[in-house]
Amino acid sequence: GNRLATATVPAGATIQIFVRMAFGATSPNDEIYRFDMVSVYNNAFMANSNPVYGTPPPLLFCATNPFNLNYSATDADGDSLVYSMYTPYTNAVPVIVDNVATFTPVAWVAGFSQTTPFNNGGPGVTLNPSTGIMTGVANNLGQFAFGVKFRSGEISDC
């Protein structure tokens, strides 16, 4: 749908316009957003900060022992954050077509997935969507890849 963002800018000044969009499992892969004829009116700006992850969790932990890893972040504006697991990307250079970057996700070995990244067909891990706390058990020895991301669930100062 259409969104209206407004601000008055003195001649020669520079502004930054941030547009928030949602892209999820139900979004089409070919979804493209284009913005032209952007008009800026009055000066009602809302400050916003980027969330920051806390201390990184340990890179090593014992197999067959339960773990509890903290992937939480904080937001200076008090925005609520929603956490989820995702399939991480490889180090391959992204393919860019018409200014749209496409990244290559890792290929999971049979029995592994974004929710079972440590266990070949074993129990998955649980990521609390509100706290960013991941719990589970790694029943295999090895090196594993997994992804944790967050999005702003609700802006507290709107």
Coordinates of C-alpha atoms in Angstrom, one line a residue:
G1 CA 0.0 0.0 0.0
N2 CA 1.0 3.7 -0.2
R3 CA 2.8 5.2 2.7
L4 CA 3.2 8.9 3.4
A5 CA 6.5 10.2 4.9
T6 CA 7.0 13.9 5.3
A7 CA 9.7 16.5 6.2
T8 CA 10.8 20.0 5.3
V9 CA 14.5 20.1 4.2
P10 CA 16.4 23.4 3.9
A11 CA 17.9 24.0 0.4
G12 CA 21.2 22.1 0.1
A13 CA 20.5 19.8 3.1
T14 CA 20.7 16.0 2.9
I15 CA 18.1 13.7 4.3
Q16 CA 17.9 9.9 4.7
I17 CA 14.6 8.2 4.1
F18 CA 14.1 4.8 5.7
V19 CA 11.4 2.5 4.4
R20 CA 10.4 -0.6 6.4
M21 CA 9.1 -3.6 4.5
A22 CA 8.3 -7.1 5.5
F23 CA 9.5 -10.1 3.6
G24 CA 8.7 -13.6 4.9
A25 CA 7.9 -17.2 4.1
T26 CA 4.7 -16.2 2.3
S27 CA 6.3 -13.4 0.2
P28 CA 6.9 -14.2 -3.4
N29 CA 10.5 -14.7 -4.4
D30 CA 10.2 -12.1 -7.2
E31 CA 8.8 -9.3 -5.0
I32 CA 10.4 -6.0 -6.0
Y33 CA 9.9 -2.6 -4.4
R34 CA 10.3 0.6 -6.4
F35 CA 10.1 4.2 -5.1
D36 CA 10.0 7.2 -7.4
M37 CA 8.6 10.7 -7.1
V38 CA 9.3 10.7 -3.3
S39 CA 8.0 13.9 -1.8
V40 CA 9.0 15.1 1.6
Y41 CA 6.9 17.5 3.7
N42 CA 7.1 19.0 7.3
N43 CA 9.8 18.1 9.8
A44 CA 8.1 15.4 12.0
F45 CA 11.1 13.0 12.2
M46 CA 11.2 10.1 14.5
A47 CA 14.6 9.0 15.9
N48 CA 15.4 5.3 15.5
S49 CA 18.4 3.3 16.3
N50 CA 19.7 -0.1 15.2
P51 CA 19.5 -3.0 17.6
V52 CA 22.8 -4.3 18.9
Y53 CA 23.7 -7.9 19.8
G54 CA 25.1 -8.4 23.3
T55 CA 28.2 -10.5 24.1
P56 CA 28.5 -13.3 21.5
P57 CA 27.8 -16.8 22.9
P58 CA 30.6 -19.4 23.1
L59 CA 31.8 -20.9 19.8
L60 CA 32.4 -24.3 21.4
F61 CA 30.2 -26.4 23.7
C62 CA 30.1 -30.1 24.7
A63 CA 28.2 -32.6 22.6
T64 CA 25.3 -34.5 24.3
N65 CA 25.1 -31.8 27.0
P66 CA 22.1 -29.4 27.0
F67 CA 23.0 -25.8 26.0
N68 CA 21.5 -22.4 26.6
L69 CA 22.8 -19.7 24.3
N70 CA 21.9 -16.0 24.4
Y71 CA 21.4 -14.4 21.0
S72 CA 19.5 -11.4 22.4
A73 CA 19.9 -7.8 21.2
T74 CA 18.9 -4.5 22.7
D75 CA 17.4 -1.5 21.0
A76 CA 18.0 2.0 22.4
D77 CA 14.6 3.1 21.3
G78 CA 12.9 0.3 23.2
D79 CA 11.6 -1.4 20.0
S80 CA 10.5 -5.0 20.7
L81 CA 12.5 -7.6 18.8
V82 CA 11.3 -10.9 17.4
Y83 CA 13.9 -13.6 16.9
S84 CA 13.9 -16.5 14.4
M85 CA 16.3 -19.0 12.9
Y86 CA 17.1 -19.0 9.2
T87 CA 19.3 -20.9 6.7
P88 CA 22.6 -19.0 6.6
Y89 CA 24.3 -18.0 3.3
T90 CA 27.5 -19.2 1.8
N91 CA 30.5 -16.9 1.2
A92 CA 29.7 -16.9 -2.5
V93 CA 29.5 -13.5 -4.2
P94 CA 25.8 -12.4 -4.5
V95 CA 24.3 -12.3 -8.0
I96 CA 23.0 -8.8 -8.7
V97 CA 20.4 -8.3 -11.4
D98 CA 18.6 -4.9 -11.8
N99 CA 20.0 -3.8 -8.4
V100 CA 18.5 -6.8 -6.6
A101 CA 21.1 -9.0 -4.8
T102 CA 20.5 -12.7 -4.5
F103 CA 22.5 -14.6 -1.9
T104 CA 23.2 -18.4 -2.0
P105 CA 22.0 -20.3 1.1
V106 CA 23.9 -23.2 2.5
A107 CA 22.8 -26.6 1.3
W108 CA 21.8 -28.7 4.3
V109 CA 23.2 -32.3 4.5
A110 CA 20.3 -34.8 4.8
G111 CA 18.9 -34.8 8.3
F112 CA 20.0 -31.2 9.1
S113 CA 18.0 -28.0 8.7
Q114 CA 17.6 -24.5 10.1
T115 CA 15.9 -25.9 13.2
T116 CA 18.1 -29.0 13.5
P117 CA 21.5 -27.6 12.7
F118 CA 23.4 -29.7 15.2
N119 CA 21.6 -33.0 15.0
N120 CA 21.4 -35.4 12.1
G121 CA 17.7 -36.2 12.4
G122 CA 17.8 -35.7 16.1
P123 CA 15.9 -33.2 18.3
G124 CA 15.9 -29.7 17.1
V125 CA 16.9 -26.6 19.0
T126 CA 14.4 -24.1 20.3
L127 CA 14.8 -20.3 19.9
N128 CA 12.6 -18.2 22.1
P129 CA 11.1 -15.6 19.7
S130 CA 10.8 -13.0 22.5
T131 CA 14.1 -13.4 24.3
G132 CA 16.6 -14.7 21.7
I133 CA 17.6 -17.6 24.0
M134 CA 18.4 -20.8 22.1
T135 CA 18.2 -24.1 24.0
G136 CA 18.9 -27.7 22.9
V137 CA 21.4 -30.6 22.8
A138 CA 24.0 -31.2 20.1
N139 CA 24.1 -35.0 19.8
N140 CA 27.0 -35.0 17.3
L141 CA 30.6 -33.8 17.4
G142 CA 31.5 -31.4 14.6
Q143 CA 31.4 -27.9 13.1
F144 CA 27.9 -26.6 12.3
A145 CA 26.4 -23.5 10.7
F146 CA 23.2 -21.9 11.8
G147 CA 21.6 -18.5 11.6
V148 CA 19.7 -16.3 14.1
K149 CA 18.1 -13.1 13.0
F150 CA 15.8 -10.5 14.6
R151 CA 13.3 -8.0 13.3
S152 CA 11.5 -5.2 15.0
G153 CA 8.2 -6.5 16.1
E154 CA 6.7 -3.3 17.3
I155 CA 8.0 0.3 17.7
S156 CA 7.4 1.5 21.2
D157 CA 7.6 5.2 20.4
C158 CA 4.8 5.4 17.7

